[in-house]
CSV table of C-alpha atoms in Angstrom, one decimal:
chain,number,residue,atom,x,y,z
G,1,UNK,CA,31.9,3.8,-21.1
G,2,UNK,CA,28.3,4.3,-22.2
G,3,UNK,CA,26.0,4.5,-19.1
G,4,UNK,CA,24.9,7.9,-17.8
G,5,UNK,CA,23.4,8.6,-14.3
G,6,UNK,CA,19.9,8.1,-15.8
G,7,UNK,CA,20.9,4.8,-17.4
G,8,UNK,CA,22.3,3.6,-14.0
G,9,UNK,CA,19.1,4.5,-12.2
G,10,UNK,CA,17.0,2.7,-14.8
G,11,UNK,CA,19.2,-0.4,-14.3
G,12,UNK,CA,18.8,-0.2,-10.5
G,13,UNK,CA,15.1,0.4,-10.5
G,14,UNK,CA,14.5,-2.1,-13.3
G,15,UNK,CA,16.4,-4.8,-11.4
G,16,UNK,CA,14.7,-4.0,-8.1
G,17,UNK,CA,11.0,-3.2,-8.8
G,18,UNK,CA,9.2,-6.4,-9.8
G,19,UNK,CA,7.7,-9.2,-7.8
G,20,UNK,CA,7.9,-7.0,-4.7
G,21,UNK,CA,5.0,-4.9,-6.0
G,22,UNK,CA,3.1,-7.5,-8.0
G,23,UNK,CA,3.2,-10.4,-5.5
G,24,UNK,CA,4.8,-9.6,-2.2
G,25,UNK,CA,2.6,-6.7,-1.2
G,26,UNK,CA,-0.5,-8.7,-1.4
G,27,UNK,CA,1.1,-11.7,0.3
G,28,UNK,CA,2.4,-9.7,3.2
G,29,UNK,CA,-0.8,-7.8,3.7
G,30,UNK,CA,-2.9,-10.9,3.7
G,31,UNK,CA,-0.7,-13.1,5.9
G,32,UNK,CA,1.6,-11.0,8.0
G,33,UNK,CA,0.9,-7.3,8.5
G,34,UNK,CA,-2.6,-6.4,7.3
G,35,UNK,CA,-3.1,-2.7,6.6
G,36,UNK,CA,0.2,-2.0,8.2
G,37,UNK,CA,2.0,-3.6,5.2
G,38,UNK,CA,3.4,-0.2,4.3
G,39,UNK,CA,5.3,-0.1,7.6
G,40,UNK,CA,6.9,-3.4,6.8
G,41,UNK,CA,8.1,-2.0,3.5
G,42,UNK,CA,9.3,1.2,5.3
G,43,UNK,CA,11.3,-0.9,7.8
G,44,UNK,CA,12.8,-3.0,5.0
G,45,UNK,CA,13.6,0.2,3.1
G,46,UNK,CA,15.6,1.6,6.0
G,47,UNK,CA,17.6,-1.7,6.2
G,48,UNK,CA,18.1,-1.6,2.4
G,49,UNK,CA,19.3,2.0,2.6
G,50,UNK,CA,21.9,1.1,5.2
G,51,UNK,CA,23.2,-1.6,2.9
G,52,UNK,CA,23.0,0.8,-0.1
G,53,UNK,CA,25.1,3.4,1.7
G,54,UNK,CA,27.8,0.8,2.1
G,55,UNK,CA,27.6,0.0,-1.6
G,56,UNK,CA,27.6,3.7,-2.5
G,57,UNK,CA,30.8,4.4,-0.6
G,58,UNK,CA,32.6,1.3,-1.9
G,59,UNK,CA,31.3,2.0,-5.4
G,60,UNK,CA,32.8,5.5,-5.2
G,61,UNK,CA,36.1,4.2,-3.9
G,62,UNK,CA,36.4,1.3,-6.4
G,63,UNK,CA,34.7,2.5,-9.6
G,64,UNK,CA,35.1,-0.7,-11.5
G,65,UNK,CA,32.9,-3.6,-12.4
G,66,UNK,CA,32.5,-6.5,-9.9
G,67,UNK,CA,30.3,-5.2,-7.1
G,68,UNK,CA,30.7,-7.4,-3.9
G,69,UNK,CA,33.4,-9.6,-5.5
G,70,UNK,CA,35.6,-6.6,-6.2
G,71,UNK,CA,35.0,-5.0,-2.8
G,72,UNK,CA,35.8,-8.2,-0.9
G,73,UNK,CA,38.9,-8.8,-3.0
G,74,UNK,CA,40.2,-5.3,-2.4
G,75,UNK,CA,39.5,-5.3,1.3
G,76,UNK,CA,39.8,-8.9,2.5
G,77,UNK,CA,41.6,-10.9,-0.2
G,78,UNK,CA,40.8,-13.6,-2.7
G,79,UNK,CA,39.1,-16.2,-0.5
G,80,UNK,CA,36.6,-13.7,0.7
G,81,UNK,CA,36.0,-12.5,-2.9
G,82,UNK,CA,35.3,-16.1,-4.1
G,83,UNK,CA,32.7,-16.5,-1.3
G,84,UNK,CA,31.2,-13.1,-2.2
G,85,UNK,CA,31.0,-14.1,-5.9
G,86,UNK,CA,29.3,-17.3,-5.0
G,87,UNK,CA,26.7,-15.5,-2.9
G,88,UNK,CA,26.2,-12.9,-5.6
G,89,UNK,CA,25.6,-15.6,-8.2
G,90,UNK,CA,23.2,-17.3,-5.9
G,91,UNK,CA,21.4,-14.0,-5.2
G,92,UNK,CA,20.9,-13.2,-8.9
G,93,UNK,CA,20.0,-16.8,-9.7
G,94,UNK,CA,17.3,-16.9,-7.0
G,95,UNK,CA,15.9,-13.4,-7.6
G,96,UNK,CA,15.9,-13.8,-11.4
G,97,UNK,CA,14.2,-17.2,-11.2
G,98,UNK,CA,11.5,-15.8,-8.8
G,99,UNK,CA,10.8,-12.8,-11.1
G,100,UNK,CA,10.7,-14.9,-14.2
G,101,UNK,CA,8.3,-17.4,-12.6
G,102,UNK,CA,6.1,-14.5,-11.3
G,103,UNK,CA,5.9,-13.1,-14.8
G,104,UNK,CA,5.1,-16.5,-16.2
G,105,UNK,CA,2.4,-17.1,-13.7
G,106,UNK,CA,0.8,-13.7,-14.6
G,107,UNK,CA,0.7,-14.7,-18.3
G,108,UNK,CA,-1.0,-18.0,-17.4
G,109,UNK,CA,-3.5,-16.4,-15.1
G,110,UNK,CA,-4.3,-13.8,-17.8
G,111,UNK,CA,-4.9,-16.3,-20.5
G,112,UNK,CA,-6.9,-18.5,-18.1
G,113,UNK,CA,-9.1,-15.5,-17.2
G,114,UNK,CA,-9.9,-15.0,-20.9
G,115,UNK,CA,-10.5,-18.6,-21.8
G,116,UNK,CA,-10.0,-21.3,-19.3
G,117,UNK,CA,-10.6,-24.0,-21.9
G,118,UNK,CA,-8.1,-22.7,-24.4
G,119,UNK,CA,-5.5,-25.2,-25.7
G,120,UNK,CA,-2.9,-22.6,-25.0
G,121,UNK,CA,-3.3,-23.2,-21.3
G,122,UNK,CA,-2.0,-26.8,-21.7
G,123,UNK,CA,1.1,-25.3,-23.4
G,124,UNK,CA,1.7,-22.5,-20.9
G,125,UNK,CA,0.9,-24.6,-17.9
G,126,UNK,CA,1.8,-28.2,-18.6
G,127,UNK,CA,1.8,-29.1,-14.9
G,128,UNK,CA,4.6,-30.6,-12.6
G,129,UNK,CA,5.6,-27.0,-11.6
G,130,UNK,CA,6.9,-26.3,-15.1
G,131,UNK,CA,6.4,-22.8,-16.5
G,132,UNK,CA,7.6,-22.3,-20.1
G,133,UNK,CA,6.9,-18.6,-20.0
G,134,UNK,CA,9.5,-18.2,-17.3
G,135,UNK,CA,12.1,-20.0,-19.4
G,136,UNK,CA,11.3,-17.8,-22.5
G,137,UNK,CA,11.6,-14.5,-20.7
G,138,UNK,CA,14.9,-15.7,-19.0
G,139,UNK,CA,16.3,-16.8,-22.4
G,140,UNK,CA,15.3,-13.6,-24.0
G,141,UNK,CA,17.0,-11.6,-21.3
G,142,UNK,CA,20.2,-13.6,-21.6
G,143,UNK,CA,20.3,-13.1,-25.4
G,144,UNK,CA,19.7,-9.4,-25.0
G,145,UNK,CA,22.5,-9.0,-22.5
G,146,UNK,CA,24.9,-10.9,-24.8
G,147,UNK,CA,24.5,-8.1,-27.3
G,148,UNK,CA,26.4,-5.8,-24.8
G,149,UNK,CA,25.6,-3.0,-22.5
G,150,UNK,CA,25.5,-0.3,-25.2
G,151,UNK,CA,22.9,-2.2,-27.1
G,152,UNK,CA,20.8,-3.4,-24.2
G,153,UNK,CA,20.6,-0.1,-22.3
G,154,UNK,CA,17.8,1.3,-24.5
G,155,UNK,CA,15.6,-1.7,-23.9
G,156,UNK,CA,16.4,-1.5,-20.1
G,157,UNK,CA,15.5,2.2,-20.0
G,158,UNK,CA,12.2,1.5,-21.9
G,159,UNK,CA,11.1,-1.3,-19.7
G,160,UNK,CA,12.2,0.4,-16.4
G,161,UNK,CA,10.3,3.6,-17.4
G,162,UNK,CA,7.2,1.4,-18.3
G,163,UNK,CA,7.5,-0.5,-15.1
G,164,UNK,CA,7.7,2.6,-12.9
G,165,UNK,CA,4.8,4.2,-14.8
G,166,UNK,CA,2.7,1.1,-14.2
G,167,UNK,CA,3.5,1.0,-10.5
G,168,UNK,CA,2.6,4.7,-10.2
G,169,UNK,CA,-0.7,4.0,-11.9
G,170,UNK,CA,-1.4,1.1,-9.6
G,171,UNK,CA,-0.5,3.2,-6.5
G,172,UNK,CA,-2.5,6.4,-7.5
G,173,UNK,CA,-5.5,4.4,-8.8
G,174,UNK,CA,-5.7,2.3,-5.6
G,175,UNK,CA,-5.3,5.4,-3.4
G,176,UNK,CA,-8.2,7.1,-5.2
G,177,UNK,CA,-10.3,4.0,-4.6
G,178,UNK,CA,-9.1,3.6,-1.0
G,179,UNK,CA,-11.6,3.6,1.9
G,180,UNK,CA,-10.6,4.7,5.4
G,181,UNK,CA,-12.4,1.8,7.0
G,182,UNK,CA,-10.2,-0.7,5.2
G,183,UNK,CA,-7.2,0.7,7.2
G,184,UNK,CA,-8.9,0.1,10.5
G,185,UNK,CA,-7.5,-1.4,12.6
G,186,UNK,CA,-4.1,-0.4,11.2
G,187,UNK,CA,-2.4,-3.3,13.0
G,188,UNK,CA,-4.8,-6.3,13.2
G,189,UNK,CA,-4.7,-8.1,16.7
G,190,UNK,CA,-4.0,-11.4,15.1
G,191,UNK,CA,-0.8,-10.1,13.6
G,192,UNK,CA,0.5,-7.4,16.0
G,193,UNK,CA,3.9,-5.8,15.9
G,194,UNK,CA,5.5,-9.2,15.3
G,195,UNK,CA,3.6,-9.5,12.0
G,196,UNK,CA,4.9,-6.2,10.8
G,197,UNK,CA,8.5,-7.3,11.5
G,198,UNK,CA,7.8,-10.7,9.8
G,199,UNK,CA,6.5,-8.7,6.9
G,200,UNK,CA,9.6,-6.6,6.9
G,201,UNK,CA,11.9,-9.7,6.6
G,202,UNK,CA,9.9,-10.8,3.6
G,203,UNK,CA,9.8,-7.3,2.1
G,204,UNK,CA,13.5,-7.1,2.0
G,205,UNK,CA,13.5,-9.6,-0.9
G,206,UNK,CA,11.8,-6.9,-2.9
G,207,UNK,CA,14.9,-4.7,-2.6
G,208,UNK,CA,17.3,-7.2,-4.1
G,209,UNK,CA,18.7,-5.9,-7.3
G,210,UNK,CA,19.9,-2.3,-6.6
G,211,UNK,CA,23.5,-3.6,-6.3
G,212,UNK,CA,23.4,-4.5,-10.0
G,213,UNK,CA,24.5,-0.8,-10.5
G,214,UNK,CA,27.8,-1.7,-9.0
G,215,UNK,CA,28.1,-4.7,-11.4
G,216,UNK,CA,28.2,-2.3,-14.4
G,217,UNK,CA,30.4,0.3,-12.9
G,218,UNK,CA,33.0,-0.4,-15.6
G,219,UNK,CA,30.5,0.8,-18.2
G,220,UNK,CA,29.5,4.0,-16.3
G,221,UNK,CA,30.5,7.5,-17.1
G,222,UNK,CA,32.2,9.2,-14.1
G,223,UNK,CA,31.5,6.2,-11.9
G,224,UNK,CA,33.1,7.6,-8.7
G,225,UNK,CA,30.2,10.1,-8.6
G,226,UNK,CA,27.4,8.6,-10.6
G,227,UNK,CA,27.4,5.1,-9.1
G,228,UNK,CA,26.8,6.3,-5.5
G,229,UNK,CA,24.2,8.8,-6.7
G,230,UNK,CA,22.4,6.1,-8.7
G,231,UNK,CA,22.3,3.7,-5.8
G,232,UNK,CA,20.8,6.3,-3.4
G,233,UNK,CA,18.3,7.5,-6.0
G,234,UNK,CA,17.3,4.0,-6.8
G,235,UNK,CA,16.5,3.1,-3.2
G,236,UNK,CA,14.6,6.4,-2.7
G,237,UNK,CA,12.5,5.8,-5.8
G,238,UNK,CA,11.9,2.1,-5.0
G,239,UNK,CA,11.0,2.6,-1.4
G,240,UNK,CA,8.5,5.4,-2.3
G,241,UNK,CA,6.9,3.2,-4.9
G,242,UNK,CA,6.6,0.2,-2.5
G,243,UNK,CA,5.2,2.3,0.4
G,244,UNK,CA,2.6,4.1,-1.8
G,245,UNK,CA,1.5,1.0,-3.6
G,246,UNK,CA,1.1,-1.0,-0.4
G,247,UNK,CA,-0.8,1.8,1.3
G,248,UNK,CA,-3.1,2.1,-1.7
G,249,UNK,CA,-3.8,-1.7,-2.0
G,250,UNK,CA,-4.5,-2.0,1.8
G,251,UNK,CA,-6.9,1.0,1.6
G,252,UNK,CA,-8.7,-0.3,-1.5
G,253,UNK,CA,-9.4,-3.9,-0.4
G,254,UNK,CA,-9.9,-5.3,3.1
G,255,UNK,CA,-6.7,-7.2,4.0
G,256,UNK,CA,-8.7,-10.5,4.4
G,257,UNK,CA,-9.8,-10.2,0.8
G,258,UNK,CA,-6.4,-9.4,-0.8
G,259,UNK,CA,-5.1,-12.1,-3.1
G,260,UNK,CA,-1.8,-13.6,-2.0
G,261,UNK,CA,-0.7,-14.1,-5.6
G,262,UNK,CA,-2.3,-11.3,-7.6
G,263,UNK,CA,-3.0,-8.5,-5.3
G,264,UNK,CA,-3.6,-5.5,-7.6
G,265,UNK,CA,-5.5,-7.2,-10.5
G,266,UNK,CA,-7.8,-9.0,-8.1
G,267,UNK,CA,-8.1,-5.9,-6.0
G,268,UNK,CA,-9.2,-3.8,-8.9
G,269,UNK,CA,-11.7,-6.5,-9.9
G,270,UNK,CA,-13.0,-6.5,-6.3
G,271,UNK,CA,-14.0,-2.8,-6.5
G,272,UNK,CA,-15.4,-3.2,-10.0
G,273,UNK,CA,-12.6,-1.7,-12.1
G,274,UNK,CA,-11.9,-4.6,-14.5
G,275,UNK,CA,-10.1,-2.4,-17.1
G,276,UNK,CA,-7.6,-1.4,-14.4
G,277,UNK,CA,-7.1,-5.1,-13.6
G,278,UNK,CA,-6.4,-5.8,-17.2
G,279,UNK,CA,-3.7,-3.1,-17.3
G,280,UNK,CA,-2.0,-4.4,-14.3
């Protein structure tokens, strides 16, 4: 067993924070909730916490690798466990694909912003919906994981810390640049309360991943205590990041002008901070 509480939190945060901040916040603010996008994330966070408490209790009672598969097998039998395993596989396949594609699109957009005529664009974006960068990052992740948990945890910790630092920078910088008039009206008439709830259903996708902590329980030190703690800490950290980042973006840029695909980079360019856009 090699994973400490800090390692487990890094795995949970690293698996959860991703396209939710870099894509979904802008999309939901522009199309569903307007400046009230932070309420959508808060509602989704409460729902995720309710689910997380279930995982925390089961993770403490069954401190072994397997997550939903193991819990279903122990409580409802093998048929239920097979169904849970299929759903778990589908969840990670879908979420990993979305994150990889989001990362790949960011690379293409960055290269295109530097030189739209570069021959590299034809390689990175050959058309037909194909994104080679998404394949490369997925393959690299698989090869890293094949090395084992002990070997990959340092890389996971590094990128999780870097990711959280970047999101904190985005949130703080956007809050500094925020204007009160951009948050008025808080709930645009064209969206209403229904828009906030629609945004919350989309926001929940951004919380997928915290259950990965349960998948590595077999490698955790003192799993009966550290796994539940890691799940709760992860959800607190992630929810705080999402709410602060969404509040900052909605305050920095009028919701009508927020990009649906690249909220923060385009938002920083909108207010004249190109260097911050390059960082994000």
